[in-house]
mmCIF file with all atom_site columns, C-alpha atoms and ligand atoms in Angstrom:
data_model
loop_
_atom_site.group_PDB
_atom_site.id
_atom_site.type_symbol
_atom_site.label_atom_id
_atom_site.label_alt_id
_atom_site.label_comp_id
_atom_site.label_asym_id
_atom_site.label_entity_id
_atom_site.label_seq_id
_atom_site.pdbx_PDB_ins_code
_atom_site.Cartn_x
_atom_site.Cartn_y
_atom_site.Cartn_z
_atom_site.occupancy
_atom_site.B_iso_or_equiv
_atom_site.pdbx_formal_charge
_atom_site.auth_seq_id
_atom_site.auth_comp_id
_atom_site.auth_asym_id
_atom_site.auth_atom_id
_atom_site.pdbx_PDB_model_num
ATOM   1   C CA  . MET A 1 1   ? 0.015   0.004  -0.005  1.00 83.00 ? 1   MET A CA  1
ATOM   2   C CA  . SER A 1 2   ? 1.218   3.480  -0.864  1.00 91.00 ? 2   SER A CA  1
ATOM   3   C CA  . ILE A 1 3   ? 2.191   5.805  1.955   1.00 93.00 ? 3   ILE A CA  1
ATOM   4   C CA  . VAL A 1 4   ? 1.056   8.721  -0.221  1.00 93.00 ? 4   VAL A CA  1
ATOM   5   C CA  . SER A 1 5   ? -2.542  9.908  0.166   1.00 95.00 ? 5   SER A CA  1
ATOM   6   C CA  . MET A 1 6   ? -3.458  12.341 -2.678  1.00 97.00 ? 6   MET A CA  1
ATOM   7   C CA  . ARG A 1 7   ? -6.687  14.227 -2.834  1.00 97.00 ? 7   ARG A CA  1
ATOM   8   C CA  . SER A 1 8   ? -8.153  15.498 -6.090  1.00 98.00 ? 8   SER A CA  1
ATOM   9   C CA  . PHE A 1 9   ? -10.101 18.678 -6.004  1.00 98.00 ? 9   PHE A CA  1
ATOM   10  C CA  . SER A 1 10  ? -12.833 19.727 -8.412  1.00 97.00 ? 10  SER A CA  1
ATOM   11  C CA  . ASN A 1 11  ? -12.130 22.673 -10.627 1.00 97.00 ? 11  ASN A CA  1
ATOM   12  C CA  . LEU A 1 12  ? -15.262 24.801 -10.586 1.00 97.00 ? 12  LEU A CA  1
ATOM   13  C CA  . GLY A 1 13  ? -13.830 27.097 -13.174 1.00 96.00 ? 13  GLY A CA  1
ATOM   14  C CA  . ASP A 1 14  ? -15.524 28.238 -16.351 1.00 97.00 ? 14  ASP A CA  1
ATOM   15  C CA  . ASP A 1 15  ? -14.452 30.199 -19.435 1.00 97.00 ? 15  ASP A CA  1
ATOM   16  C CA  . ARG A 1 16  ? -13.069 32.908 -17.185 1.00 98.00 ? 16  ARG A CA  1
ATOM   17  C CA  . GLY A 1 17  ? -10.502 30.557 -15.623 1.00 98.00 ? 17  GLY A CA  1
ATOM   18  C CA  . SER A 1 18  ? -10.177 28.170 -12.721 1.00 98.00 ? 18  SER A CA  1
ATOM   19  C CA  . LEU A 1 19  ? -11.593 28.044 -9.220  1.00 98.00 ? 19  LEU A CA  1
ATOM   20  C CA  . VAL A 1 20  ? -10.865 25.421 -6.582  1.00 98.00 ? 20  VAL A CA  1
ATOM   21  C CA  . VAL A 1 21  ? -12.773 25.335 -3.280  1.00 98.00 ? 21  VAL A CA  1
ATOM   22  C CA  . LEU A 1 22  ? -11.509 23.498 -0.128  1.00 98.00 ? 22  LEU A CA  1
ATOM   23  C CA  . ASN A 1 23  ? -14.094 23.039 2.611   1.00 97.00 ? 23  ASN A CA  1
ATOM   24  C CA  . GLN A 1 24  ? -13.170 22.176 6.133   1.00 96.00 ? 24  GLN A CA  1
ATOM   25  C CA  . LEU A 1 25  ? -13.940 18.440 6.958   1.00 96.00 ? 25  LEU A CA  1
ATOM   26  C CA  . GLN A 1 26  ? -14.758 17.786 3.279   1.00 95.00 ? 26  GLN A CA  1
ATOM   27  C CA  . GLU A 1 27  ? -11.822 18.286 0.966   1.00 96.00 ? 27  GLU A CA  1
ATOM   28  C CA  . ILE A 1 28  ? -9.711  19.121 4.085   1.00 97.00 ? 28  ILE A CA  1
ATOM   29  C CA  . PRO A 1 29  ? -9.789  16.114 6.386   1.00 96.00 ? 29  PRO A CA  1
ATOM   30  C CA  . PHE A 1 30  ? -9.372  18.238 9.606   1.00 98.00 ? 30  PHE A CA  1
ATOM   31  C CA  . THR A 1 31  ? -10.314 21.498 11.157  1.00 98.00 ? 31  THR A CA  1
ATOM   32  C CA  . VAL A 1 32  ? -7.943  24.165 9.943   1.00 98.00 ? 32  VAL A CA  1
ATOM   33  C CA  . LYS A 1 33  ? -6.243  26.346 12.560  1.00 98.00 ? 33  LYS A CA  1
ATOM   34  C CA  . ARG A 1 34  ? -3.320  27.679 10.450  1.00 98.00 ? 34  ARG A CA  1
ATOM   35  C CA  . VAL A 1 35  ? -2.420  28.372 6.858   1.00 98.00 ? 35  VAL A CA  1
ATOM   36  C CA  . TYR A 1 36  ? 1.010   29.181 5.533   1.00 98.00 ? 36  TYR A CA  1
ATOM   37  C CA  . TYR A 1 37  ? 2.650   29.239 2.120   1.00 98.00 ? 37  TYR A CA  1
ATOM   38  C CA  . ILE A 1 38  ? 6.180   28.802 0.893   1.00 98.00 ? 38  ILE A CA  1
ATOM   39  C CA  . TYR A 1 39  ? 7.226   30.794 -2.169  1.00 98.00 ? 39  TYR A CA  1
ATOM   40  C CA  . GLY A 1 40  ? 10.262  32.532 -3.704  1.00 98.00 ? 40  GLY A CA  1
ATOM   41  C CA  . THR A 1 41  ? 12.367  29.515 -2.738  1.00 98.00 ? 41  THR A CA  1
ATOM   42  C CA  . LYS A 1 42  ? 15.955  29.987 -3.918  1.00 97.00 ? 42  LYS A CA  1
ATOM   43  C CA  . ASP A 1 43  ? 17.637  27.544 -6.343  1.00 96.00 ? 43  ASP A CA  1
ATOM   44  C CA  . GLU A 1 44  ? 19.020  24.387 -4.768  1.00 95.00 ? 44  GLU A CA  1
ATOM   45  C CA  . VAL A 1 45  ? 17.130  24.920 -1.541  1.00 98.00 ? 45  VAL A CA  1
ATOM   46  C CA  . SER A 1 46  ? 15.300  21.981 0.006   1.00 98.00 ? 46  SER A CA  1
ATOM   47  C CA  . ARG A 1 47  ? 12.944  22.362 2.947   1.00 98.00 ? 47  ARG A CA  1
ATOM   48  C CA  . GLY A 1 48  ? 11.027  20.276 5.448   1.00 98.00 ? 48  GLY A CA  1
ATOM   49  C CA  . PHE A 1 49  ? 13.178  17.328 6.746   1.00 98.00 ? 49  PHE A CA  1
ATOM   50  C CA  . HIS A 1 50  ? 10.865  16.682 9.684   1.00 98.00 ? 50  HIS A CA  1
ATOM   51  C CA  . ALA A 1 51  ? 7.746   14.759 10.846  1.00 98.00 ? 51  ALA A CA  1
ATOM   52  C CA  . HIS A 1 52  ? 5.142   15.895 13.298  1.00 98.00 ? 52  HIS A CA  1
ATOM   53  C CA  . LYS A 1 53  ? 3.912   14.091 16.375  1.00 97.00 ? 53  LYS A CA  1
ATOM   54  C CA  . GLU A 1 54  ? 0.271   15.266 16.188  1.00 97.00 ? 54  GLU A CA  1
ATOM   55  C CA  . LEU A 1 55  ? -0.114  17.773 13.481  1.00 98.00 ? 55  LEU A CA  1
ATOM   56  C CA  . HIS A 1 56  ? -2.014  16.923 10.311  1.00 98.00 ? 56  HIS A CA  1
ATOM   57  C CA  . GLN A 1 57  ? -1.387  19.038 7.201   1.00 98.00 ? 57  GLN A CA  1
ATOM   58  C CA  . LEU A 1 58  ? -2.576  19.229 3.649   1.00 98.00 ? 58  LEU A CA  1
ATOM   59  C CA  . ALA A 1 59  ? -0.125  20.590 1.097   1.00 98.00 ? 59  ALA A CA  1
ATOM   60  C CA  . ILE A 1 60  ? -1.147  21.953 -2.334  1.00 98.00 ? 60  ILE A CA  1
ATOM   61  C CA  . CYS A 1 61  ? 1.199   23.278 -4.961  1.00 98.00 ? 61  CYS A CA  1
ATOM   62  C CA  . VAL A 1 62  ? -1.044  26.148 -6.161  1.00 98.00 ? 62  VAL A CA  1
ATOM   63  C CA  . SER A 1 63  ? 1.605   27.423 -8.662  1.00 98.00 ? 63  SER A CA  1
ATOM   64  C CA  . GLY A 1 64  ? 4.687   25.939 -10.273 1.00 98.00 ? 64  GLY A CA  1
ATOM   65  C CA  . SER A 1 65  ? 6.110   22.669 -9.058  1.00 98.00 ? 65  SER A CA  1
ATOM   66  C CA  . CYS A 1 66  ? 8.171   20.922 -6.423  1.00 98.00 ? 66  CYS A CA  1
ATOM   67  C CA  . ARG A 1 67  ? 9.166   17.373 -5.596  1.00 98.00 ? 67  ARG A CA  1
ATOM   68  C CA  . MET A 1 68  ? 8.014   15.972 -2.289  1.00 98.00 ? 68  MET A CA  1
ATOM   69  C CA  . VAL A 1 69  ? 9.691   13.037 -0.545  1.00 98.00 ? 69  VAL A CA  1
ATOM   70  C CA  . LEU A 1 70  ? 7.515   11.171 2.003   1.00 98.00 ? 70  LEU A CA  1
ATOM   71  C CA  . ASP A 1 71  ? 8.878   8.492  4.325   1.00 98.00 ? 71  ASP A CA  1
ATOM   72  C CA  . ASP A 1 72  ? 6.961   6.516  6.936   1.00 96.00 ? 72  ASP A CA  1
ATOM   73  C CA  . GLY A 1 73  ? 10.083  4.832  8.387   1.00 95.00 ? 73  GLY A CA  1
ATOM   74  C CA  . HIS A 1 74  ? 9.620   1.725  6.161   1.00 94.00 ? 74  HIS A CA  1
ATOM   75  C CA  . SER A 1 75  ? 9.347   3.123  2.653   1.00 95.00 ? 75  SER A CA  1
ATOM   76  C CA  . ARG A 1 76  ? 10.117  6.320  0.817   1.00 97.00 ? 76  ARG A CA  1
ATOM   77  C CA  . GLU A 1 77  ? 8.069   7.707  -2.017  1.00 97.00 ? 77  GLU A CA  1
ATOM   78  C CA  . GLU A 1 78  ? 8.475   10.741 -4.249  1.00 97.00 ? 78  GLU A CA  1
ATOM   79  C CA  . ILE A 1 79  ? 5.799   12.767 -5.813  1.00 97.00 ? 79  ILE A CA  1
ATOM   80  C CA  . LEU A 1 80  ? 5.898   15.654 -8.240  1.00 98.00 ? 80  LEU A CA  1
ATOM   81  C CA  . MET A 1 81  ? 3.592   18.319 -7.039  1.00 98.00 ? 81  MET A CA  1
ATOM   82  C CA  . GLN A 1 82  ? 2.500   20.350 -10.041 1.00 98.00 ? 82  GLN A CA  1
ATOM   83  C CA  . SER A 1 83  ? -1.279  20.775 -9.917  1.00 98.00 ? 83  SER A CA  1
ATOM   84  C CA  . PRO A 1 84  ? -3.444  23.172 -7.937  1.00 98.00 ? 84  PRO A CA  1
ATOM   85  C CA  . GLU A 1 85  ? -6.128  20.536 -8.182  1.00 98.00 ? 85  GLU A CA  1
ATOM   86  C CA  . VAL A 1 86  ? -4.182  17.937 -6.044  1.00 98.00 ? 86  VAL A CA  1
ATOM   87  C CA  . GLY A 1 87  ? -3.418  17.924 -2.363  1.00 98.00 ? 87  GLY A CA  1
ATOM   88  C CA  . VAL A 1 88  ? -1.125  15.611 -0.476  1.00 98.00 ? 88  VAL A CA  1
ATOM   89  C CA  . ASP A 1 89  ? -1.918  14.538 3.063   1.00 98.00 ? 89  ASP A CA  1
ATOM   90  C CA  . LEU A 1 90  ? 0.801   14.992 5.688   1.00 98.00 ? 90  LEU A CA  1
ATOM   91  C CA  . PRO A 1 91  ? -0.494  13.080 8.711   1.00 97.00 ? 91  PRO A CA  1
ATOM   92  C CA  . PRO A 1 92  ? 1.494   12.701 11.919  1.00 97.00 ? 92  PRO A CA  1
ATOM   93  C CA  . PHE A 1 93  ? 4.625   10.580 11.785  1.00 97.00 ? 93  PHE A CA  1
ATOM   94  C CA  . LEU A 1 94  ? 5.213   11.033 8.050   1.00 97.00 ? 94  LEU A CA  1
ATOM   95  C CA  . TRP A 1 95  ? 8.710   12.357 7.340   1.00 98.00 ? 95  TRP A CA  1
ATOM   96  C CA  . HIS A 1 96  ? 8.579   14.949 4.559   1.00 98.00 ? 96  HIS A CA  1
ATOM   97  C CA  . GLU A 1 97  ? 11.071  16.783 2.453   1.00 98.00 ? 97  GLU A CA  1
ATOM   98  C CA  . MET A 1 98  ? 10.517  19.264 -0.365  1.00 98.00 ? 98  MET A CA  1
ATOM   99  C CA  . HIS A 1 99  ? 13.044  19.626 -3.214  1.00 98.00 ? 99  HIS A CA  1
ATOM   100 C CA  . ASP A 1 100 ? 13.415  21.180 -6.660  1.00 98.00 ? 100 ASP A CA  1
ATOM   101 C CA  . PHE A 1 101 ? 11.133  24.141 -6.161  1.00 98.00 ? 101 PHE A CA  1
ATOM   102 C CA  . SER A 1 102 ? 10.420  25.960 -9.434  1.00 98.00 ? 102 SER A CA  1
ATOM   103 C CA  . SER A 1 103 ? 10.968  29.706 -9.222  1.00 98.00 ? 103 SER A CA  1
ATOM   104 C CA  . ASP A 1 104 ? 7.151   30.229 -9.477  1.00 98.00 ? 104 ASP A CA  1
ATOM   105 C CA  . CYS A 1 105 ? 6.341   27.565 -6.891  1.00 98.00 ? 105 CYS A CA  1
ATOM   106 C CA  . VAL A 1 106 ? 3.768   28.517 -4.269  1.00 98.00 ? 106 VAL A CA  1
ATOM   107 C CA  . LEU A 1 107 ? 3.290   25.645 -1.841  1.00 98.00 ? 107 LEU A CA  1
ATOM   108 C CA  . LEU A 1 108 ? 0.160   26.249 0.270   1.00 98.00 ? 108 LEU A CA  1
ATOM   109 C CA  . VAL A 1 109 ? -0.157  24.313 3.488   1.00 98.00 ? 109 VAL A CA  1
ATOM   110 C CA  . LEU A 1 110 ? -3.224  23.971 5.692   1.00 98.00 ? 110 LEU A CA  1
ATOM   111 C CA  . ALA A 1 111 ? -2.552  22.793 9.206   1.00 98.00 ? 111 ALA A CA  1
ATOM   112 C CA  . SER A 1 112 ? -4.736  21.263 11.968  1.00 98.00 ? 112 SER A CA  1
ATOM   113 C CA  . ASP A 1 113 ? -3.038  23.317 14.762  1.00 98.00 ? 113 ASP A CA  1
ATOM   114 C CA  . LEU A 1 114 ? -1.014  26.349 15.543  1.00 98.00 ? 114 LEU A CA  1
ATOM   115 C CA  . TYR A 1 115 ? 2.714   26.317 15.260  1.00 98.00 ? 115 TYR A CA  1
ATOM   116 C CA  . ASN A 1 116 ? 4.418   24.375 18.042  1.00 98.00 ? 116 ASN A CA  1
ATOM   117 C CA  . GLU A 1 117 ? 8.140   23.582 17.741  1.00 98.00 ? 117 GLU A CA  1
ATOM   118 C CA  . ASP A 1 118 ? 7.638   20.767 20.384  1.00 98.00 ? 118 ASP A CA  1
ATOM   119 C CA  . ASP A 1 119 ? 5.503   18.896 17.879  1.00 98.00 ? 119 ASP A CA  1
ATOM   120 C CA  . TYR A 1 120 ? 8.402   18.628 15.386  1.00 98.00 ? 120 TYR A CA  1
ATOM   121 C CA  . ILE A 1 121 ? 10.730  15.644 15.017  1.00 98.00 ? 121 ILE A CA  1
ATOM   122 C CA  . ARG A 1 122 ? 13.634  17.153 13.083  1.00 98.00 ? 122 ARG A CA  1
ATOM   123 C CA  . ASP A 1 123 ? 16.150  14.384 13.586  1.00 98.00 ? 123 ASP A CA  1
ATOM   124 C CA  . TYR A 1 124 ? 15.720  11.404 11.165  1.00 98.00 ? 124 TYR A CA  1
ATOM   125 C CA  . GLU A 1 125 ? 17.202  8.802  13.520  1.00 98.00 ? 125 GLU A CA  1
ATOM   126 C CA  . GLU A 1 126 ? 14.868  9.958  16.290  1.00 98.00 ? 126 GLU A CA  1
ATOM   127 C CA  . PHE A 1 127 ? 11.989  9.654  13.786  1.00 98.00 ? 127 PHE A CA  1
ATOM   128 C CA  . LEU A 1 128 ? 12.948  6.083  12.995  1.00 97.00 ? 128 LEU A CA  1
ATOM   129 C CA  . ASP A 1 129 ? 13.280  5.238  16.753  1.00 95.00 ? 129 ASP A CA  1
ATOM   130 C CA  . ARG A 1 130 ? 9.902   6.679  17.508  1.00 93.00 ? 130 ARG A CA  1
ATOM   131 C CA  . GLN A 1 131 ? 8.275   4.827  14.664  1.00 85.00 ? 131 GLN A CA  1
ATOM   132 C CA  . LYS A 1 132 ? 9.786   1.528  15.889  1.00 82.00 ? 132 LYS A CA  1
ATOM   133 C CA  . ASN A 1 133 ? 8.713   2.176  19.456  1.00 83.00 ? 133 ASN A CA  1
ATOM   134 C CA  . ASP A 1 134 ? 5.241   2.998  18.271  1.00 77.00 ? 134 ASP A CA  1
ATOM   135 C CA  . GLU A 1 135 ? 4.906   -0.383 16.633  1.00 71.00 ? 135 GLU A CA  1
ATOM   136 C CA  . ILE A 1 136 ? 5.984   -2.461 19.688  1.00 62.00 ? 136 ILE A CA  1
HETATM 137 P P1  . TYD B 2 .   ? 10.850  25.722 9.067   1.00 80.23 ? 1   TYD B P1  1
HETATM 138 O O1  . TYD B 2 .   ? 10.241  24.665 9.998   1.00 80.23 ? 1   TYD B O1  1
HETATM 139 O O2  . TYD B 2 .   ? 12.346  25.718 8.945   1.00 80.23 ? 1   TYD B O2  1
HETATM 140 O O3  . TYD B 2 .   ? 10.222  25.480 7.609   1.00 80.23 ? 1   TYD B O3  1
HETATM 141 P P2  . TYD B 2 .   ? 10.382  24.171 6.655   1.00 80.23 ? 1   TYD B P2  1
HETATM 142 O O4  . TYD B 2 .   ? 9.913   23.021 7.415   1.00 80.23 ? 1   TYD B O4  1
HETATM 143 O O5  . TYD B 2 .   ? 9.599   24.535 5.479   1.00 80.23 ? 1   TYD B O5  1
HETATM 144 O O6  . TYD B 2 .   ? 11.892  24.024 6.299   1.00 80.23 ? 1   TYD B O6  1
HETATM 145 O O7  . TYD B 2 .   ? 10.316  27.105 9.425   1.00 80.23 ? 1   TYD B O7  1
HETATM 146 C C1  . TYD B 2 .   ? 11.022  28.299 9.224   1.00 80.23 ? 1   TYD B C1  1
HETATM 147 C C2  . TYD B 2 .   ? 10.857  29.223 10.415  1.00 80.23 ? 1   TYD B C2  1
HETATM 148 O O8  . TYD B 2 .   ? 9.522   29.705 10.478  1.00 80.23 ? 1   TYD B O8  1
HETATM 149 C C3  . TYD B 2 .   ? 11.209  28.556 11.709  1.00 80.23 ? 1   TYD B C3  1
HETATM 150 O O9  . TYD B 2 .   ? 11.881  29.560 12.547  1.00 80.23 ? 1   TYD B O9  1
HETATM 151 C C4  . TYD B 2 .   ? 9.835   28.310 12.444  1.00 80.23 ? 1   TYD B C4  1
HETATM 152 C C5  . TYD B 2 .   ? 8.988   29.426 11.774  1.00 80.23 ? 1   TYD B C5  1
HETATM 153 N N1  . TYD B 2 .   ? 7.564   29.033 11.607  1.00 80.23 ? 1   TYD B N1  1
HETATM 154 C C6  . TYD B 2 .   ? 6.606   29.635 12.412  1.00 80.23 ? 1   TYD B C6  1
HETATM 155 O O10 . TYD B 2 .   ? 6.922   30.471 13.269  1.00 80.23 ? 1   TYD B O10 1
HETATM 156 N N2  . TYD B 2 .   ? 5.286   29.345 12.213  1.00 80.23 ? 1   TYD B N2  1
HETATM 157 C C7  . TYD B 2 .   ? 4.903   28.391 11.312  1.00 80.23 ? 1   TYD B C7  1
HETATM 158 O O11 . TYD B 2 .   ? 3.702   28.132 11.130  1.00 80.23 ? 1   TYD B O11 1
HETATM 159 C C8  . TYD B 2 .   ? 5.897   27.802 10.511  1.00 80.23 ? 1   TYD B C8  1
HETATM 160 C C9  . TYD B 2 .   ? 5.511   26.688 9.476   1.00 80.23 ? 1   TYD B C9  1
HETATM 161 C C10 . TYD B 2 .   ? 7.234   28.108 10.686  1.00 80.23 ? 1   TYD B C10 1
#
């Protein structure tokens, strides 16, 4: 089974252009408490390199493209984010990295809670240890 959970969103656009709507607890699988977006990422810069203990997020590349690496401690998968009509779920305990941002990339992230540094696992070995302990 894939560790990647992608969500497809309907485009309600018409001859004027596109429109995508994300409703809380419908297209977004949680109650949104925070929204942030990453843009203007410099060449060769990668971001992320962490997992969360409790936070659930939904990431959408609303412009441009980037490559996302997801890792659940057992397998690692890559996805090319390049459509504003597709979201990727970032549930707790899913290590994620973002690479190869195009200069026009805008990565929109919806989050289930406010920013809390204590919720981050930024060390990959610690992430693997916690995953193993969780399974015992
Ligand atoms: P960082 O975690 O390094 O971003 P990324 O995971 O994309 O590499 O975040 C950069 C800085 O911004 C860091 O000092 C924490 C801060 N920050 C907040 O204050 N609130 C937030 O919601 C986020 C996502 C980051």
